[in-house]
PDB file of C-alpha atoms in Angstrom:
ATOM      1  CA  UNK A   1       6.728  26.085  16.139  1.00 66.00           C
ATOM      2  CA  UNK A   2       8.819  26.582  12.998  1.00 73.00           C
ATOM      3  CA  UNK A   3       9.407  30.074  11.683  1.00 80.00           C
ATOM      4  CA  UNK A   4       8.077  30.817   8.170  1.00 84.00           C
ATOM      5  CA  UNK A   5      11.588  30.701   6.701  1.00 84.00           C
ATOM      6  CA  UNK A   6      12.254  27.247   8.149  1.00 88.00           C
ATOM      7  CA  UNK A   7       8.796  25.941   7.239  1.00 89.00           C
ATOM      8  CA  UNK A   8       9.291  27.046   3.641  1.00 93.00           C
ATOM      9  CA  UNK A   9      12.028  24.410   3.308  1.00 94.00           C
ATOM     10  CA  UNK A  10       9.641  21.764   4.575  1.00 94.00           C
ATOM     11  CA  UNK A  11       7.155  22.793   1.882  1.00 94.00           C
ATOM     12  CA  UNK A  12       9.915  22.628  -0.746  1.00 95.00           C
ATOM     13  CA  UNK A  13      10.820  19.134   0.429  1.00 95.00           C
ATOM     14  CA  UNK A  14       7.231  17.919   0.151  1.00 95.00           C
ATOM     15  CA  UNK A  15       7.061  19.370  -3.365  1.00 95.00           C
ATOM     16  CA  UNK A  16      10.325  17.562  -4.155  1.00 94.00           C
ATOM     17  CA  UNK A  17       8.818  14.263  -2.984  1.00 93.00           C
ATOM     18  CA  UNK A  18       5.777  14.827  -5.165  1.00 91.00           C
ATOM     19  CA  UNK A  19       7.299  16.102  -8.386  1.00 91.00           C
ATOM     20  CA  UNK A  20      10.834  14.705  -8.336  1.00 89.00           C
ATOM     21  CA  UNK A  21      10.430  11.434  -6.427  1.00 86.00           C
ATOM     22  CA  UNK A  22       6.873  10.772  -7.669  1.00 86.00           C
ATOM     23  CA  UNK A  23       5.680   9.525  -4.291  1.00 85.00           C
ATOM     24  CA  UNK A  24       2.009   8.762  -3.745  1.00 83.00           C
ATOM     25  CA  UNK A  25      -0.126  11.424  -2.094  1.00 84.00           C
ATOM     26  CA  UNK A  26      -0.674   9.214   0.956  1.00 85.00           C
ATOM     27  CA  UNK A  27       3.098   8.833   1.429  1.00 86.00           C
ATOM     28  CA  UNK A  28       3.588  12.597   1.177  1.00 90.00           C
ATOM     29  CA  UNK A  29       0.843  13.161   3.742  1.00 91.00           C
ATOM     30  CA  UNK A  30       2.605  10.746   6.103  1.00 90.00           C
ATOM     31  CA  UNK A  31       5.912  12.584   5.681  1.00 92.00           C
ATOM     32  CA  UNK A  32       4.216  15.911   6.318  1.00 93.00           C
ATOM     33  CA  UNK A  33       2.489  14.587   9.430  1.00 93.00           C
ATOM     34  CA  UNK A  34       5.692  13.117  10.854  1.00 94.00           C
ATOM     35  CA  UNK A  35       7.878  16.138  10.152  1.00 95.00           C
ATOM     36  CA  UNK A  36       5.316  18.653  11.388  1.00 93.00           C
ATOM     37  CA  UNK A  37       5.016  16.735  14.661  1.00 93.00           C
ATOM     38  CA  UNK A  38       8.799  16.357  14.935  1.00 93.00           C
ATOM     39  CA  UNK A  39       9.545  20.051  14.511  1.00 93.00           C
ATOM     40  CA  UNK A  40       6.556  21.364  16.459  1.00 88.00           C
ATOM     41  CA  UNK A  41       8.670  22.649  19.371  1.00 86.00           C
ATOM     42  CA  UNK A  42      11.989  23.116  17.592  1.00 89.00           C
ATOM     43  CA  UNK A  43      13.616  26.457  18.385  1.00 87.00           C
ATOM     44  CA  UNK A  44      16.405  27.276  15.934  1.00 90.00           C
ATOM     45  CA  UNK A  45      17.023  30.215  13.620  1.00 89.00           C
ATOM     46  CA  UNK A  46      18.251  28.233  10.614  1.00 92.00           C
ATOM     47  CA  UNK A  47      18.477  24.604   9.523  1.00 95.00           C
ATOM     48  CA  UNK A  48      22.279  24.824   9.713  1.00 93.00           C
ATOM     49  CA  UNK A  49      21.826  24.865  13.498  1.00 93.00           C
ATOM     50  CA  UNK A  50      19.922  21.536  13.564  1.00 94.00           C
ATOM     51  CA  UNK A  51      22.062  19.123  15.624  1.00 94.00           C
ATOM     52  CA  UNK A  52      22.151  15.533  16.869  1.00 94.00           C
ATOM     53  CA  UNK A  53      20.927  16.725  20.262  1.00 94.00           C
ATOM     54  CA  UNK A  54      17.816  18.176  18.604  1.00 94.00           C
ATOM     55  CA  UNK A  55      17.042  14.836  16.970  1.00 95.00           C
ATOM     56  CA  UNK A  56      17.503  12.991  20.274  1.00 94.00           C
ATOM     57  CA  UNK A  57      15.216  15.485  22.004  1.00 93.00           C
ATOM     58  CA  UNK A  58      12.530  14.932  19.340  1.00 94.00           C
ATOM     59  CA  UNK A  59      12.688  11.151  19.761  1.00 93.00           C
ATOM     60  CA  UNK A  60      12.678  11.353  23.559  1.00 93.00           C
ATOM     61  CA  UNK A  61       9.593  13.545  23.363  1.00 92.00           C
ATOM     62  CA  UNK A  62       7.952  10.924  21.171  1.00 91.00           C
ATOM     63  CA  UNK A  63       8.718   8.255  23.775  1.00 90.00           C
ATOM     64  CA  UNK A  64       7.224  10.408  26.531  1.00 90.00           C
ATOM     65  CA  UNK A  65       4.091  10.639  24.414  1.00 90.00           C
ATOM     66  CA  UNK A  66       3.986   6.810  24.349  1.00 88.00           C
ATOM     67  CA  UNK A  67       4.575   6.467  20.629  1.00 88.00           C
ATOM     68  CA  UNK A  68       5.339   2.909  19.560  1.00 86.00           C
ATOM     69  CA  UNK A  69       8.801   1.823  18.448  1.00 86.00           C
ATOM     70  CA  UNK A  70       7.472   1.571  14.919  1.00 83.00           C
ATOM     71  CA  UNK A  71       6.175   5.163  14.989  1.00 89.00           C
ATOM     72  CA  UNK A  72       9.436   6.485  16.440  1.00 91.00           C
ATOM     73  CA  UNK A  73      11.416   4.676  13.748  1.00 89.00           C
ATOM     74  CA  UNK A  74       9.144   6.178  11.107  1.00 91.00           C
ATOM     75  CA  UNK A  75       9.675   9.667  12.521  1.00 93.00           C
ATOM     76  CA  UNK A  76      13.447   9.196  12.548  1.00 94.00           C
ATOM     77  CA  UNK A  77      13.358   7.977   8.951  1.00 93.00           C
ATOM     78  CA  UNK A  78      11.361  11.055   7.915  1.00 94.00           C
ATOM     79  CA  UNK A  79      13.872  13.358   9.622  1.00 95.00           C
ATOM     80  CA  UNK A  80      16.791  11.579   7.919  1.00 94.00           C
ATOM     81  CA  UNK A  81      15.208  12.009   4.509  1.00 94.00           C
ATOM     82  CA  UNK A  82      14.498  15.677   5.093  1.00 95.00           C
ATOM     83  CA  UNK A  83      18.033  16.341   6.332  1.00 95.00           C
ATOM     84  CA  UNK A  84      19.498  14.615   3.281  1.00 95.00           C
ATOM     85  CA  UNK A  85      17.459  16.981   1.146  1.00 95.00           C
ATOM     86  CA  UNK A  86      18.734  19.977   3.136  1.00 95.00           C
ATOM     87  CA  UNK A  87      22.309  18.827   2.544  1.00 96.00           C
ATOM     88  CA  UNK A  88      21.616  18.650  -1.202  1.00 94.00           C
ATOM     89  CA  UNK A  89      20.282  22.210  -1.003  1.00 95.00           C
ATOM     90  CA  UNK A  90      23.355  23.337   0.977  1.00 94.00           C
ATOM     91  CA  UNK A  91      21.254  24.267   3.996  1.00 94.00           C
ATOM     92  CA  UNK A  92      22.920  21.720   6.254  1.00 93.00           C
ATOM     93  CA  UNK A  93      26.523  20.496   6.443  1.00 93.00           C
ATOM     94  CA  UNK A  94      25.860  16.945   7.693  1.00 93.00           C
ATOM     95  CA  UNK A  95      22.923  14.737   8.596  1.00 95.00           C
ATOM     96  CA  UNK A  96      22.380  14.825  12.386  1.00 94.00           C
ATOM     97  CA  UNK A  97      19.971  11.889  12.217  1.00 93.00           C
ATOM     98  CA  UNK A  98      22.297   9.481  10.411  1.00 90.00           C
ATOM     99  CA  UNK A  99      24.202   8.433  13.552  1.00 89.00           C
ATOM    100  CA  UNK A 100      21.094   7.717  15.610  1.00 90.00           C
ATOM    101  CA  UNK A 101      19.886   4.134  15.651  1.00 87.00           C
ATOM    102  CA  UNK A 102      16.209   3.418  15.283  1.00 82.00           C
ATOM    103  CA  UNK A 103      14.557   1.522  18.154  1.00 80.00           C
ATOM    104  CA  UNK A 104      14.331  -2.228  17.699  1.00 75.00           C
ATOM    105  CA  UNK A 105      10.921  -3.471  16.722  1.00 65.00           C
ATOM    106  CA  UNK A 106       9.278  -6.736  15.892  1.00 57.00           C
ATOM    107  CA  UNK A 107       8.189  -6.763  12.295  1.00 57.00           C
ATOM    108  CA  UNK A 108       4.450  -7.446  12.451  1.00 57.00           C
ATOM    109  CA  UNK A 109       3.022  -9.971  10.067  1.00 52.00           C
ATOM    110  CA  UNK A 110       0.412  -8.555   7.696  1.00 53.00           C
ATOM    111  CA  UNK A 111      -3.155  -9.277   8.730  1.00 70.00           C
ATOM    112  CA  UNK A 112      -5.412 -10.936   6.211  1.00 76.00           C
ATOM    113  CA  UNK A 113      -8.819 -12.531   5.802  1.00 83.00           C
ATOM    114  CA  UNK A 114      -9.132 -16.217   5.043  1.00 84.00           C
ATOM    115  CA  UNK A 115     -10.924 -17.345   1.885  1.00 85.00           C
ATOM    116  CA  UNK A 116     -14.275 -17.874   3.629  1.00 89.00           C
ATOM    117  CA  UNK A 117     -14.117 -14.431   5.269  1.00 90.00           C
ATOM    118  CA  UNK A 118     -13.256 -12.813   1.964  1.00 89.00           C
ATOM    119  CA  UNK A 119     -16.174 -14.574   0.281  1.00 91.00           C
ATOM    120  CA  UNK A 120     -18.478 -13.362   3.031  1.00 94.00           C
ATOM    121  CA  UNK A 121     -17.264  -9.772   2.641  1.00 93.00           C
ATOM    122  CA  UNK A 122     -17.718  -9.733  -1.134  1.00 94.00           C
ATOM    123  CA  UNK A 123     -21.085 -11.527  -1.186  1.00 93.00           C
ATOM    124  CA  UNK A 124     -22.978  -8.247  -1.480  1.00 93.00           C
ATOM    125  CA  UNK A 125     -26.597  -8.750  -2.514  1.00 90.00           C
ATOM    126  CA  UNK A 126     -27.665  -5.092  -2.525  1.00 91.00           C
ATOM    127  CA  UNK A 127     -28.212  -3.442  -5.911  1.00 89.00           C
ATOM    128  CA  UNK A 128     -27.911   0.266  -5.098  1.00 93.00           C
ATOM    129  CA  UNK A 129     -25.439   2.518  -6.867  1.00 94.00           C
ATOM    130  CA  UNK A 130     -22.954   2.603  -4.013  1.00 96.00           C
ATOM    131  CA  UNK A 131     -23.244  -1.116  -3.307  1.00 96.00           C
ATOM    132  CA  UNK A 132     -22.443  -1.948  -6.944  1.00 97.00           C
ATOM    133  CA  UNK A 133     -19.564   0.517  -6.966  1.00 97.00           C
ATOM    134  CA  UNK A 134     -18.114  -0.760  -3.693  1.00 97.00           C
ATOM    135  CA  UNK A 135     -18.392  -4.402  -4.740  1.00 96.00           C
ATOM    136  CA  UNK A 136     -16.503  -3.682  -7.969  1.00 96.00           C
ATOM    137  CA  UNK A 137     -13.934  -1.682  -6.037  1.00 96.00           C
ATOM    138  CA  UNK A 138     -13.264  -4.417  -3.468  1.00 95.00           C
ATOM    139  CA  UNK A 139     -13.323  -7.223  -6.051  1.00 94.00           C
ATOM    140  CA  UNK A 140     -10.717  -5.350  -8.085  1.00 93.00           C
ATOM    141  CA  UNK A 141      -8.524  -4.597  -5.089  1.00 90.00           C
ATOM    142  CA  UNK A 142      -8.596  -8.193  -3.856  1.00 90.00           C
ATOM    143  CA  UNK A 143      -8.448  -9.663  -7.355  1.00 86.00           C
ATOM    144  CA  UNK A 144      -5.366  -7.633  -8.360  1.00 87.00           C
ATOM    145  CA  UNK A 145      -3.655  -7.040  -5.007  1.00 86.00           C
ATOM    146  CA  UNK A 146      -3.712  -3.267  -5.392  1.00 90.00           C
ATOM    147  CA  UNK A 147      -2.341  -0.697  -2.984  1.00 87.00           C
ATOM    148  CA  UNK A 148      -4.901   1.801  -1.676  1.00 91.00           C
ATOM    149  CA  UNK A 149      -3.314   4.670  -3.618  1.00 90.00           C
ATOM    150  CA  UNK A 150      -3.247   2.558  -6.797  1.00 91.00           C
ATOM    151  CA  UNK A 151      -6.949   1.811  -6.487  1.00 93.00           C
ATOM    152  CA  UNK A 152      -7.844   5.463  -5.896  1.00 93.00           C
ATOM    153  CA  UNK A 153      -5.725   6.593  -8.861  1.00 93.00           C
ATOM    154  CA  UNK A 154      -7.341   4.242 -11.398  1.00 95.00           C
ATOM    155  CA  UNK A 155      -8.903   5.844 -14.466  1.00 95.00           C
ATOM    156  CA  UNK A 156     -11.279   4.465 -17.075  1.00 95.00           C
ATOM    157  CA  UNK A 157      -8.348   4.120 -19.458  1.00 94.00           C
ATOM    158  CA  UNK A 158      -6.561   1.961 -16.872  1.00 94.00           C
ATOM    159  CA  UNK A 159      -8.733  -0.938 -18.066  1.00 93.00           C
ATOM    160  CA  UNK A 160      -6.947  -2.457 -21.048  1.00 90.00           C
ATOM    161  CA  UNK A 161      -8.007  -5.012 -23.642  1.00 85.00           C
ATOM    162  CA  UNK A 162      -8.140  -8.687 -22.702  1.00 86.00           C
ATOM    163  CA  UNK A 163      -9.109  -7.873 -19.113  1.00 86.00           C
ATOM    164  CA  UNK A 164      -5.824  -6.313 -18.119  1.00 89.00           C
ATOM    165  CA  UNK A 165      -5.379  -3.486 -15.638  1.00 91.00           C
ATOM    166  CA  UNK A 166      -2.701  -0.841 -16.123  1.00 91.00           C
ATOM    167  CA  UNK A 167      -1.476   0.258 -12.688  1.00 87.00           C
ATOM    168  CA  UNK A 168       0.934   3.040 -11.774  1.00 86.00           C
ATOM    169  CA  UNK A 169       2.676   2.013  -8.568  1.00 80.00           C
ATOM    170  CA  UNK A 170       5.362   3.469  -6.332  1.00 78.00           C
ATOM    171  CA  UNK A 171       7.948   5.586  -8.104  1.00 75.00           C
ATOM    172  CA  UNK A 172       5.590   5.828 -11.121  1.00 79.00           C
ATOM    173  CA  UNK A 173       6.445   2.235 -12.053  1.00 80.00           C
ATOM    174  CA  UNK A 174       3.877   0.722 -14.362  1.00 83.00           C
ATOM    175  CA  UNK A 175       2.648  -2.867 -14.315  1.00 87.00           C
ATOM    176  CA  UNK A 176      -0.067  -4.797 -16.127  1.00 86.00           C
ATOM    177  CA  UNK A 177      -2.237  -7.081 -14.004  1.00 87.00           C
ATOM    178  CA  UNK A 178      -4.783  -9.685 -15.064  1.00 86.00           C
ATOM    179  CA  UNK A 179      -8.354  -8.952 -13.999  1.00 90.00           C
ATOM    180  CA  UNK A 180     -10.017 -12.123 -12.744  1.00 87.00           C
ATOM    181  CA  UNK A 181     -13.399 -13.282 -13.994  1.00 90.00           C
ATOM    182  CA  UNK A 182     -15.418 -12.236 -10.935  1.00 92.00           C
ATOM    183  CA  UNK A 183     -13.739  -8.824 -10.702  1.00 92.00           C
ATOM    184  CA  UNK A 184     -14.294  -8.302 -14.445  1.00 93.00           C
ATOM    185  CA  UNK A 185     -17.989  -9.132 -14.073  1.00 94.00           C
ATOM    186  CA  UNK A 186     -18.349  -6.695 -11.162  1.00 95.00           C
ATOM    187  CA  UNK A 187     -16.619  -4.001 -13.229  1.00 95.00           C
ATOM    188  CA  UNK A 188     -19.011  -4.497 -16.149  1.00 95.00           C
ATOM    189  CA  UNK A 189     -22.002  -3.965 -13.863  1.00 96.00           C
ATOM    190  CA  UNK A 190     -20.410  -0.854 -12.335  1.00 96.00           C
ATOM    191  CA  UNK A 191     -19.447   0.686 -15.693  1.00 96.00           C
ATOM    192  CA  UNK A 192     -23.045   0.394 -16.900  1.00 96.00           C
ATOM    193  CA  UNK A 193     -24.330   2.590 -14.067  1.00 95.00           C
ATOM    194  CA  UNK A 194     -21.241   4.768 -13.560  1.00 96.00           C
ATOM    195  CA  UNK A 195     -22.639   7.570 -15.796  1.00 94.00           C
ATOM    196  CA  UNK A 196     -25.328   8.120 -13.161  1.00 94.00           C
ATOM    197  CA  UNK A 197     -22.617   9.338 -10.780  1.00 91.00           C
ATOM    198  CA  UNK A 198     -19.815  10.598 -13.016  1.00 90.00           C
ATOM    199  CA  UNK A 199     -19.765  13.567 -15.370  1.00 87.00           C
ATOM    200  CA  UNK A 200     -18.768  12.896 -18.968  1.00 86.00           C
ATOM    201  CA  UNK A 201     -15.315  14.465 -18.522  1.00 90.00           C
ATOM    202  CA  UNK A 202     -14.419  12.666 -15.254  1.00 94.00           C
ATOM    203  CA  UNK A 203     -11.523  10.237 -15.894  1.00 95.00           C
ATOM    204  CA  UNK A 204     -11.639   8.440 -12.507  1.00 95.00           C
ATOM    205  CA  UNK A 205     -12.837   4.843 -12.521  1.00 96.00           C
ATOM    206  CA  UNK A 206     -14.458   5.111  -9.091  1.00 96.00           C
ATOM    207  CA  UNK A 207     -16.357   8.265  -8.174  1.00 96.00           C
ATOM    208  CA  UNK A 208     -18.295   9.567  -5.194  1.00 93.00           C
ATOM    209  CA  UNK A 209     -21.835  10.933  -4.935  1.00 91.00           C
ATOM    210  CA  UNK A 210     -20.292  14.351  -5.583  1.00 90.00           C
ATOM    211  CA  UNK A 211     -19.235  13.141  -9.031  1.00 90.00           C
ATOM    212  CA  UNK A 212     -15.549  13.385  -8.118  1.00 91.00           C
ATOM    213  CA  UNK A 213     -12.765  10.822  -7.765  1.00 94.00           C
ATOM    214  CA  UNK A 214     -13.216   8.681  -4.660  1.00 94.00           C
ATOM    215  CA  UNK A 215     -10.403   9.477  -2.203  1.00 92.00           C
ATOM    216  CA  UNK A 216      -8.352   7.040  -0.145  1.00 92.00           C
ATOM    217  CA  UNK A 217     -10.087   7.918   3.123  1.00 93.00           C
ATOM    218  CA  UNK A 218     -13.503   7.429   1.561  1.00 95.00           C
ATOM    219  CA  UNK A 219     -12.466   4.045   0.187  1.00 95.00           C
ATOM    220  CA  UNK A 220     -11.197   2.907   3.583  1.00 94.00           C
ATOM    221  CA  UNK A 221     -14.391   4.143   5.244  1.00 95.00           C
ATOM    222  CA  UNK A 222     -16.603   2.236   2.798  1.00 96.00           C
ATOM    223  CA  UNK A 223     -14.691  -1.023   3.324  1.00 93.00           C
ATOM    224  CA  UNK A 224     -15.007  -0.679   7.076  1.00 93.00           C
ATOM    225  CA  UNK A 225     -18.743  -0.125   6.609  1.00 95.00           C
ATOM    226  CA  UNK A 226     -19.144  -3.257   4.498  1.00 95.00           C
ATOM    227  CA  UNK A 227     -17.332  -5.381   7.067  1.00 92.00           C
ATOM    228  CA  UNK A 228     -20.066  -4.420   9.535  1.00 93.00           C
ATOM    229  CA  UNK A 229     -22.906  -4.891   7.040  1.00 93.00           C
ATOM    230  CA  UNK A 230     -21.645  -8.336   6.082  1.00 92.00           C
ATOM    231  CA  UNK A 231     -21.336  -9.318   9.771  1.00 91.00           C
ATOM    232  CA  UNK A 232     -17.675 -10.157   9.386  1.00 88.00           C
ATOM    233  CA  UNK A 233     -16.912  -9.742  13.084  1.00 85.00           C
ATOM    234  CA  UNK A 234     -13.711  -7.797  12.478  1.00 88.00           C
ATOM    235  CA  UNK A 235     -12.600  -4.512  11.001  1.00 85.00           C
ATOM    236  CA  UNK A 236     -11.492  -4.418   7.369  1.00 90.00           C
ATOM    237  CA  UNK A 237      -9.151  -1.945   5.733  1.00 88.00           C
ATOM    238  CA  UNK A 238      -7.750  -1.779   2.191  1.00 88.00           C
ATOM    239  CA  UNK A 239      -4.405  -3.245   3.246  1.00 83.00           C
ATOM    240  CA  UNK A 240      -6.133  -6.408   4.471  1.00 87.00           C
ATOM    241  CA  UNK A 241      -7.484  -7.020   0.985  1.00 88.00           C
ATOM    242  CA  UNK A 242      -4.013  -6.629  -0.543  1.00 84.00           C
ATOM    243  CA  UNK A 243      -2.462  -8.870   2.098  1.00 83.00           C
ATOM    244  CA  UNK A 244      -5.231 -11.434   1.613  1.00 84.00           C
ATOM    245  CA  UNK A 245      -4.546 -11.464  -2.135  1.00 83.00           C
ATOM    246  CA  UNK A 246      -0.823 -12.073  -1.569  1.00 81.00           C
ATOM    247  CA  UNK A 247      -1.391 -14.780   1.030  1.00 79.00           C
ATOM    248  CA  UNK A 248      -3.994 -16.680  -0.970  1.00 79.00           C
ATOM    249  CA  UNK A 249      -1.979 -16.603  -4.204  1.00 78.00           C
ATOM    250  CA  UNK A 250       1.164 -17.755  -2.390  1.00 71.00           C
ATOM    251  CA  UNK A 251      -0.687 -20.542  -0.595  1.00 71.00           C
ATOM    252  CA  UNK A 252      -2.027 -21.817  -3.918  1.00 68.00           C
ATOM    253  CA  UNK A 253       1.062 -21.357  -6.109  1.00 70.00           C
ATOM    254  CA  UNK A 254       4.129 -21.104  -3.819  1.00 62.00           C
ATOM    255  CA  UNK A 255       5.495 -18.751  -6.509  1.00 65.00           C
ATOM    256  CA  UNK A 256       7.177 -16.013  -4.502  1.00 67.00           C
ATOM    257  CA  UNK A 257       8.632 -14.293  -7.564  1.00 72.00           C
ATOM    258  CA  UNK A 258       5.237 -14.214  -9.217  1.00 71.00           C
ATOM    259  CA  UNK A 259       3.639 -12.669  -6.128  1.00 69.00           C
ATOM    260  CA  UNK A 260       6.441 -10.093  -6.058  1.00 76.00           C
ATOM    261  CA  UNK A 261       5.633  -9.047  -9.640  1.00 73.00           C
ATOM    262  CA  UNK A 262       1.893  -8.916  -8.992  1.00 77.00           C
ATOM    263  CA  UNK A 263       2.325  -6.774  -5.870  1.00 76.00           C
ATOM    264  CA  UNK A 264       4.808  -4.445  -7.541  1.00 70.00           C
ATOM    265  CA  UNK A 265       7.500  -4.943  -4.881  1.00 65.00           C
ATOM    266  CA  UNK A 266      10.906  -3.659  -5.905  1.00 59.00           C
ATOM    267  CA  UNK A 267      12.711  -6.084  -3.577  1.00 65.00           C
ATOM    268  CA  UNK A 268      11.948  -9.742  -2.985  1.00 56.00           C
ATOM    269  CA  UNK A 269      12.663  -9.269   0.724  1.00 58.00           C
ATOM    270  CA  UNK A 270       9.478  -7.178   0.979  1.00 55.00           C
ATOM    271  CA  UNK A 271       7.446 -10.065  -0.404  1.00 55.00           C
ATOM    272  CA  UNK A 272       9.130 -12.692   1.762  1.00 58.00           C
ATOM    273  CA  UNK A 273       7.084 -11.666   4.802  1.00 58.00           C
ATOM    274  CA  UNK A 274       4.257 -13.653   3.200  1.00 56.00           C
ATOM    275  CA  UNK A 275       6.307 -16.823   3.415  1.00 56.00           C
ATOM    276  CA  UNK A 276       5.836 -16.631   7.193  1.00 54.00           C
ATOM    277  CA  UNK A 277       2.086 -16.503   6.691  1.00 48.00           C
ATOM    278  CA  UNK A 278       2.329 -19.385   4.256  1.00 49.00           C
ATOM    279  CA  UNK A 279       4.286 -21.393   6.839  1.00 46.00           C
ATOM    280  CA  UNK A 280       1.608 -20.685   9.443  1.00 51.00           C
ATOM    281  CA  UNK A 281      -0.992 -22.011   7.002  1.00 48.00           C
ATOM    282  CA  UNK A 282       1.060 -25.162   6.346  1.00 44.00           C
ATOM    283  CA  UNK A 283       1.685 -25.653  10.055  1.00 48.00           C
ATOM    284  CA  UNK A 284      -2.047 -25.474  10.712  1.00 51.00           C
ATOM    285  CA  UNK A 285      -2.694 -28.053   7.974  1.00 44.00           C
ATOM    286  CA  UNK A 286      -0.013 -30.306   9.459  1.00 44.00           C
ATOM    287  CA  UNK A 287      -1.345 -30.025  13.003  1.00 54.00           C
ATOM    288  CA  UNK A 288      -4.871 -30.868  11.905  1.00 53.00           C
ATOM    289  CA  UNK A 289      -4.042 -33.636   9.408  1.00 51.00           C
ATOM    290  CA  UNK A 290      -0.815 -35.459  10.240  1.00 47.00           C
ATOM    291  CA  UNK A 291      -1.330 -38.517  12.480  1.00 54.00           C
ATOM    292  CA  UNK A 292       1.868 -37.820  14.400  1.00 47.00           C
ATOM    293  CA  UNK A 293       0.793 -34.242  15.108  1.00 49.00           C
ATOM    294  CA  UNK A 294      -2.604 -35.020  16.575  1.00 50.00           C
ATOM    295  CA  UNK A 295      -2.786 -34.825  20.325  1.00 50.00           C
ATOM    296  CA  UNK A 296      -3.947 -37.866  22.199  1.00 44.00           C
ATOM    297  CA  UNK A 297      -7.179 -37.530  24.155  1.00 44.00           C
TER     298      UNK A 297
END
């Protein structure tokens, strides 16, 4: 377990990520979780003593605990970032994690719902407060391709004129997104009853029964609940709605650059993973429709 003096630098780093790097709260929580687990059994007197052998020991311990290659790579990345910060603060001479190669891993394709499944999920007939709120929330997330943190951070003033949504994404980058007709209609219904849950000075667009901003964990929990209520036959999380948005728009438009802008991806390479999904869709169409692809009986 880290000594108070060593842990204080971890706290400073997390504050740096929040106030200097403007990372989302969920990202900061992930960094904190990874670094706390990494340094749980570290026995050194100062960060200047942190060596390559310590990093290797941390990763080997993770393997013994059956962590996946993806999780180990994430832990190594977190350690690298923290060590870079320590170098900037003159607490460490060189980065002991920079020479260690992350384990190879297959990049998983994002999971998404097809159009029929999405329609089934959003066909909510209940008219209670929470049902109306959740429908508007999911319609907006799917209709605009929002990240979970972006959805949770929305305020009333995020809704602009002409059905546009002002979103603050990663790195505090702002983008304006069109709100589709169905999502706009669901929002109108929600905004009419929102005062029954929200106090007059609450800026958050989506609020809980406690009259406070709805958190990311609560949002994820509600979506999982609706998947069961709508008899979807599979679990649903916020990322599936974002991935479904990207896949469906790309399938219809084939405009990769446009999808990149809508998703708020800094690099096109991040968006290109959806081209694999699009190819799978086209391959399925080919197999089912092309006369030369059909198997003989």
